Coordinates of C-alpha atoms in Angstrom, one line a residue:
Chain P
M1 CA -10.7 2.3 -10.2
S2 CA -13.4 4.8 -10.0
S3 CA -13.1 8.5 -9.2
K4 CA -16.7 8.4 -7.9
G5 CA -17.3 7.0 -4.4
G6 CA -20.0 4.6 -3.5
V7 CA -19.9 2.6 -6.8
G8 CA -18.8 -0.6 -5.0
K9 CA -15.1 -0.8 -5.9
T10 CA -14.2 -2.5 -2.6
V11 CA -16.9 -5.2 -2.8
V12 CA -16.1 -5.8 -6.5
S13 CA -12.3 -5.9 -5.7
V14 CA -12.8 -8.5 -2.9
L15 CA -15.3 -10.6 -4.9
L16 CA -13.0 -10.5 -7.9
A17 CA -10.0 -11.6 -5.9
L18 CA -12.0 -14.4 -4.4
A19 CA -13.3 -15.4 -7.8
L20 CA -9.8 -15.5 -9.4
R21 CA -8.7 -17.6 -6.4
E22 CA -11.6 -19.9 -6.9
K23 CA -10.6 -20.3 -10.5
G24 CA -7.3 -21.6 -9.3
Y25 CA -5.1 -18.5 -9.8
R26 CA -2.6 -17.4 -7.3
T27 CA -4.1 -14.1 -6.2
G28 CA -3.3 -11.2 -4.0
L29 CA -5.4 -8.4 -2.7
L30 CA -3.9 -5.0 -1.8
D31 CA -6.1 -2.4 -0.1
L32 CA -4.7 0.9 -1.3
D33 CA -7.2 2.9 0.7
F34 CA -4.9 4.0 3.5
T35 CA -7.2 6.4 5.3
N36 CA -10.3 4.3 5.1
P37 CA -9.4 0.7 4.4
S38 CA -12.5 -1.6 4.3
T39 CA -11.6 -4.8 2.4
H40 CA -11.1 -6.5 5.8
I41 CA -14.8 -5.6 6.6
V42 CA -16.0 -7.2 3.5
L43 CA -13.8 -10.3 4.2
G44 CA -15.1 -10.3 7.8
I45 CA -11.7 -10.5 9.5
N46 CA -10.1 -8.7 12.4
P47 CA -7.0 -7.3 10.7
S48 CA -5.1 -7.2 14.0
M49 CA -5.3 -11.0 14.0
Y50 CA -3.6 -11.2 10.6
Q51 CA -0.1 -10.0 11.3
P52 CA 2.3 -10.5 8.3
L53 CA 5.3 -12.7 8.8
E54 CA 8.7 -11.0 8.7
D55 CA 11.2 -12.4 6.3
K56 CA 13.4 -9.9 4.5
G57 CA 10.3 -7.7 4.4
I58 CA 6.9 -8.9 5.2
I59 CA 4.9 -11.9 3.9
P60 CA 1.2 -11.1 3.5
P61 CA -1.1 -13.3 5.5
E62 CA -3.5 -15.6 3.6
V63 CA -7.2 -14.9 3.9
H64 CA -9.5 -17.3 2.2
G65 CA -6.6 -18.4 0.0
I66 CA -5.8 -14.8 -1.0
R67 CA -2.5 -13.1 0.0
Y68 CA -3.8 -10.0 1.7
M69 CA -2.2 -6.7 2.6
S70 CA -3.9 -3.6 4.1
I71 CA -2.7 -0.8 6.3
S72 CA -5.4 -2.0 8.7
V73 CA -3.2 -4.9 9.8
Y74 CA -1.0 -2.2 11.4
S75 CA -3.4 0.7 12.1
G76 CA -5.7 -1.6 14.1
D77 CA -8.8 -0.3 12.2
K78 CA -8.4 3.1 14.0
P79 CA -9.0 6.4 12.2
T80 CA -5.9 7.2 10.1
P81 CA -6.0 10.7 8.7
L82 CA -3.2 11.2 6.2
R83 CA -2.1 14.2 4.2
G84 CA -0.7 13.7 0.7
E85 CA 2.9 13.5 1.8
A86 CA 2.1 10.8 4.3
V87 CA 0.1 8.9 1.7
D88 CA 3.2 8.9 -0.5
E89 CA 5.3 7.5 2.3
V90 CA 2.8 4.8 3.1
F91 CA 2.6 3.9 -0.5
R92 CA 6.4 3.5 -0.9
E93 CA 6.6 1.6 2.4
V94 CA 3.9 -0.9 1.6
L95 CA 5.2 -1.5 -1.9
A96 CA 8.8 -1.8 -0.8
I97 CA 8.3 -4.2 2.1
T98 CA 5.6 -6.5 0.9
R99 CA 6.8 -9.7 -0.6
W100 CA 3.9 -11.0 -2.6
G101 CA 5.8 -14.0 -4.1
E102 CA 4.6 -15.5 -7.3
L103 CA 1.2 -14.2 -8.2
E104 CA -0.9 -14.4 -11.3
Y105 CA -3.2 -11.6 -10.2
L106 CA -2.9 -8.8 -7.7
V107 CA -6.2 -7.0 -7.2
I108 CA -5.7 -3.5 -5.9
D109 CA -8.6 -1.8 -4.3
T110 CA -8.2 2.0 -4.7
P111 CA -10.0 4.7 -2.8
P112 CA -12.4 7.0 -4.6
G113 CA -11.1 10.1 -6.2
L114 CA -8.1 10.8 -8.4
G115 CA -5.5 11.7 -5.7
D116 CA -2.2 10.6 -4.3
E117 CA -2.9 6.9 -4.2
H118 CA -4.0 6.8 -7.9
L119 CA -1.1 9.0 -9.1
N120 CA 1.4 6.9 -7.1
L121 CA 0.0 3.7 -8.6
L122 CA 0.0 5.0 -12.1
T123 CA 3.4 6.8 -11.9
Y124 CA 5.3 4.1 -10.2
M125 CA 3.5 0.9 -11.3
G126 CA 1.8 2.2 -14.4
D127 CA 3.6 -0.2 -16.7
R128 CA 2.5 -3.2 -14.7
V129 CA -1.1 -2.1 -13.9
E130 CA -4.2 -2.7 -15.9
A131 CA -7.1 -0.5 -14.7
L132 CA -10.4 -2.1 -14.1
L133 CA -13.1 0.5 -14.0
V134 CA -16.1 0.2 -11.8
S135 CA -19.2 2.3 -12.3
T136 CA -22.8 2.3 -11.5
S137 CA -25.3 3.2 -14.2
S138 CA -25.9 6.6 -12.6
I139 CA -25.3 9.6 -14.8
L140 CA -23.0 11.0 -12.1
A141 CA -20.8 7.9 -12.1
L142 CA -21.0 7.8 -15.9
E143 CA -19.6 11.3 -16.2
S144 CA -16.8 10.4 -13.7
V145 CA -15.8 7.3 -15.6
K146 CA -15.6 9.2 -18.9
K147 CA -13.1 11.5 -17.3
L148 CA -11.2 8.6 -15.9
I149 CA -11.0 6.8 -19.2
Y150 CA -9.8 10.0 -20.9
L151 CA -7.1 10.4 -18.2
L152 CA -5.9 6.8 -18.5
F153 CA -5.8 6.8 -22.3
E154 CA -4.1 10.2 -22.4
G155 CA -1.3 8.7 -20.2
G156 CA -1.1 5.6 -22.3
Y157 CA -2.1 3.3 -19.4
S158 CA -3.7 0.0 -19.9
V159 CA -7.4 -0.5 -19.2
I160 CA -8.6 -4.0 -18.8
G161 CA -12.3 -3.1 -19.0
L162 CA -15.3 -1.7 -17.3
V163 CA -17.7 -3.4 -14.8
E164 CA -21.2 -2.0 -14.4
N165 CA -22.1 -2.5 -10.8
M166 CA -25.4 -2.5 -9.0
C167 CA -27.1 -2.3 -12.3
R168 CA -30.8 -2.8 -13.0
E169 CA -30.4 -2.1 -16.7
K170 CA -27.2 -2.0 -18.8
K171 CA -26.4 1.6 -19.6
L172 CA -22.7 1.7 -20.0
E173 CA -22.2 -0.5 -23.1
G174 CA -22.4 2.7 -25.2
I175 CA -19.5 4.4 -23.5
C176 CA -17.5 1.2 -23.9
R177 CA -18.2 1.1 -27.6
N178 CA -17.4 4.8 -28.0
T179 CA -14.1 4.5 -26.2
G180 CA -12.9 1.0 -27.1
V181 CA -12.9 -0.1 -23.4
E182 CA -14.1 -3.7 -23.0
Y183 CA -17.5 -4.1 -21.3
L184 CA -16.6 -6.9 -18.8
G185 CA -20.1 -7.4 -17.5
C186 CA -22.8 -6.1 -15.3
I187 CA -23.3 -7.1 -11.6
P188 CA -27.0 -6.7 -10.8
Y189 CA -28.2 -4.8 -7.8
D190 CA -28.4 -7.5 -5.1
T191 CA -29.6 -6.8 -1.5
G192 CA -27.8 -10.0 -0.6
I193 CA -24.5 -8.2 -0.9
E194 CA -25.1 -5.9 2.0
E195 CA -26.3 -8.8 4.1
G196 CA -23.2 -10.8 3.0
I197 CA -20.6 -8.1 4.0
G198 CA -18.4 -9.8 6.5
S199 CA -19.1 -13.4 5.4
V200 CA -17.4 -14.8 2.4
D201 CA -19.7 -17.8 2.4
R202 CA -22.8 -15.5 2.3
L203 CA -21.2 -13.4 -0.4
K204 CA -20.6 -16.5 -2.5
S205 CA -24.3 -17.4 -2.3
T206 CA -25.4 -14.2 -3.9
K207 CA -26.6 -13.7 -7.4
A208 CA -23.9 -11.1 -7.9
W209 CA -21.2 -13.7 -7.2
K210 CA -22.1 -15.7 -10.3
H211 CA -21.6 -12.5 -12.4
V212 CA -18.3 -11.8 -10.8
L213 CA -17.2 -15.4 -11.7
S214 CA -18.0 -14.6 -15.3
I215 CA -16.1 -11.4 -15.1
A216 CA -13.1 -13.2 -13.7
D217 CA -13.2 -15.6 -16.7
R218 CA -13.3 -12.7 -19.1
I219 CA -10.3 -11.1 -17.3
A220 CA -8.4 -14.4 -17.4
G221 CA -9.3 -14.8 -21.1
V222 CA -11.2 -18.1 -20.5
Chain C
M1 CA 15.4 -12.2 8.9
V2 CA 13.3 -9.1 9.2
H3 CA 12.2 -5.8 7.7
E4 CA 15.7 -4.4 8.2
W5 CA 16.8 -6.4 5.2
A6 CA 14.3 -4.6 3.0
L7 CA 15.6 -1.3 4.2
A8 CA 19.2 -2.4 3.7
E9 CA 18.4 -3.5 0.2
A10 CA 17.0 -0.1 -0.7
I11 CA 20.1 1.7 0.8
V12 CA 22.6 -0.6 -1.0
E13 CA 20.7 -0.2 -4.3
Y14 CA 21.1 3.5 -4.0
I15 CA 24.8 3.2 -3.1
A16 CA 25.5 0.8 -6.0
K17 CA 24.0 3.3 -8.4
E18 CA 26.1 6.1 -7.0
S19 CA 29.2 3.9 -7.1
V20 CA 28.8 3.6 -10.9
E21 CA 28.5 7.4 -11.2
K22 CA 31.6 7.9 -8.9
G23 CA 33.6 5.3 -10.7
T24 CA 34.7 3.6 -7.4
S25 CA 33.6 0.6 -5.4
A26 CA 35.4 1.6 -2.2
I27 CA 33.5 3.4 0.6
K28 CA 35.4 5.1 3.4
K29 CA 32.5 5.9 5.6
L30 CA 28.7 5.6 5.4
V31 CA 26.6 7.6 7.8
I32 CA 23.1 6.4 8.4
K33 CA 20.4 8.4 10.2
L34 CA 18.0 6.3 12.2
G35 CA 14.7 8.0 12.9
L36 CA 13.5 6.3 16.1
L37 CA 9.9 6.1 15.0
Q38 CA 10.7 3.2 12.8
G39 CA 12.5 1.4 15.6
V40 CA 15.0 -0.3 13.4
E41 CA 17.3 -2.9 15.0
R42 CA 20.7 -1.4 14.4
D43 CA 22.6 -4.7 14.6
I44 CA 20.4 -6.4 12.1
L45 CA 20.6 -3.4 9.7
D46 CA 24.4 -3.3 10.1
F47 CA 24.7 -7.0 9.3
A48 CA 22.4 -6.7 6.3
L49 CA 24.2 -3.7 5.0
R50 CA 27.6 -5.3 5.2
E51 CA 26.4 -8.5 3.6
L52 CA 24.6 -6.8 0.8
L53 CA 27.4 -4.4 0.1
K54 CA 29.8 -7.3 -0.2
S55 CA 27.4 -9.1 -2.6
K56 CA 27.5 -6.1 -4.8
G57 CA 31.3 -6.0 -4.8
L58 CA 31.4 -2.8 -2.7
S59 CA 33.9 -2.5 0.2
I60 CA 33.4 -0.4 3.2
D61 CA 35.6 0.8 6.1
S62 CA 33.0 2.0 8.6
I63 CA 29.3 2.6 9.1
E64 CA 28.2 5.2 11.6
Y65 CA 24.6 5.4 12.9
V66 CA 23.1 8.6 14.2
D67 CA 19.8 8.3 16.2
E68 CA 17.2 10.9 15.6
A69 CA 14.4 11.5 18.2
V70 CA 10.8 11.7 17.0
V71 CA 9.5 15.2 17.0
L72 CA 6.0 16.0 15.9
K73 CA 4.4 19.4 15.3
C74 CA 0.7 20.1 15.3
R75 CA -0.7 22.0 12.3
R76 CA -3.7 23.2 14.2
C77 CA -2.1 24.7 17.3
S78 CA 1.6 24.6 16.4
Y79 CA 2.5 22.6 19.5
E80 CA 5.7 20.6 19.1
W81 CA 6.4 17.5 21.1
R82 CA 8.6 14.4 21.4
L83 CA 7.0 11.0 21.1
P84 CA 7.9 9.1 24.3
L85 CA 8.8 5.8 22.6
Q86 CA 9.8 4.0 25.7
E87 CA 6.2 4.4 27.1
I88 CA 4.5 3.0 24.0
D89 CA 2.9 -0.4 23.8
S90 CA 5.2 -2.9 22.0
A91 CA 2.5 -3.8 19.5
V92 CA 2.1 -0.2 18.5
R93 CA 5.8 0.2 18.2
E94 CA 5.9 -2.9 16.0
A95 CA 3.2 -1.4 13.8
M96 CA 5.2 1.8 13.4
H97 CA 8.3 -0.2 12.6
F98 CA 6.7 -1.3 9.4
I99 CA 4.6 1.7 8.5
P100 CA 5.7 4.8 10.5
E101 CA 2.6 6.7 9.4
V102 CA 0.4 4.6 11.5
V103 CA 1.6 7.0 14.2
Y104 CA -1.5 9.0 13.1
S105 CA -3.7 6.0 14.0
Y106 CA -2.5 6.0 17.6
F107 CA -1.5 9.5 18.7
S108 CA -3.1 12.9 18.6
C109 CA -1.7 16.3 19.6
P110 CA -1.4 16.3 23.4
N111 CA -2.3 20.0 23.4
C112 CA -5.4 20.2 21.2
G113 CA -6.3 16.6 20.2
S114 CA -5.8 17.1 16.5
R115 CA -4.3 14.3 14.4
D116 CA -3.2 16.8 11.8
Y117 CA 0.4 17.1 12.7
S118 CA 3.7 16.6 10.8
I119 CA 6.6 14.4 11.6
V120 CA 9.3 17.0 11.9
R121 CA 12.2 14.6 12.6
G122 CA 12.8 11.0 13.3
R123 CA 10.6 9.2 10.9
G124 CA 12.8 6.5 9.4
V125 CA 16.1 5.4 7.9
S126 CA 18.0 7.6 5.6
I127 CA 21.5 8.1 4.2
E128 CA 23.1 11.1 5.9
R129 CA 26.5 10.9 4.0
I130 CA 28.6 8.6 1.9
E131 CA 32.4 9.2 1.9
W132 CA 34.0 7.5 -1.1
E133 CA 37.7 6.5 -1.2
K134 CA 39.6 8.6 -3.7

């Protein structure tokens, strides 16, 4: 989660899901960004070609070994403007009909902001969700993540830790010490990521990938 | 075995809770509103409802289904229109079957082109009325 946009939540979410799968965990990836889903772009798939199977609900398709669900499999990657009420309906629908089966990890990519998707997630799944915070080292992102930590702690939600993304120098360890949030690691700024968008093989050959593998180990308690 | 089962499960779960509150397991009549946007298969839903009610120990005399046409209203120009479901591509109807809100991905207001409209009626499945045996 991050209330600030542009910090790399989507790329981190996809890489983390791939890393957990590579470590042998049964992993799912849910794109909760209903108005602007983009995990499929990082994965390099045409969502229309990955229709879920129907069986007393829907069975998410497998993408690179990950069980994957995104509104884009139905919206066909078209613009999908939604007001809050419609976001609530989509949230309920997706959660109600998707049959994930046995998973060890479900990575949920959230949109930026602190709006309907986040409130739905915390209100309806808060007892089963552990928030992974993603931030860059920028002062603007830092101020946003402070507010997010405050909000999550105030509501008694679980925070698994913070990832400092696109970092050239670690700057967020202090905030972690001050708040008691675990610093899960830093993913260095890597131009290979932009070039790797759309190709899992290329993404896995970046420097950032090795850091994500370490973060996956820390999350899994290895 | 399709999406209708998931919808039936949600309906039966609600009925089962109400049954405890009412102190009876016998339903005289259940009225279900079928918003046509979701394109639910009535026969499958009916079969799923009856099977799931039975599995919860609930008896039922009859289930009535009321179709509701899809009516959309533009927030920008106030134009109100009916979605011509029969003319819509089957893949799009299939998508709306699972997530009715993808209507916003495929249709804009025929009067002004805006996608900021509301679904006034006909979105999905809902319980209109439950009549319990006394």
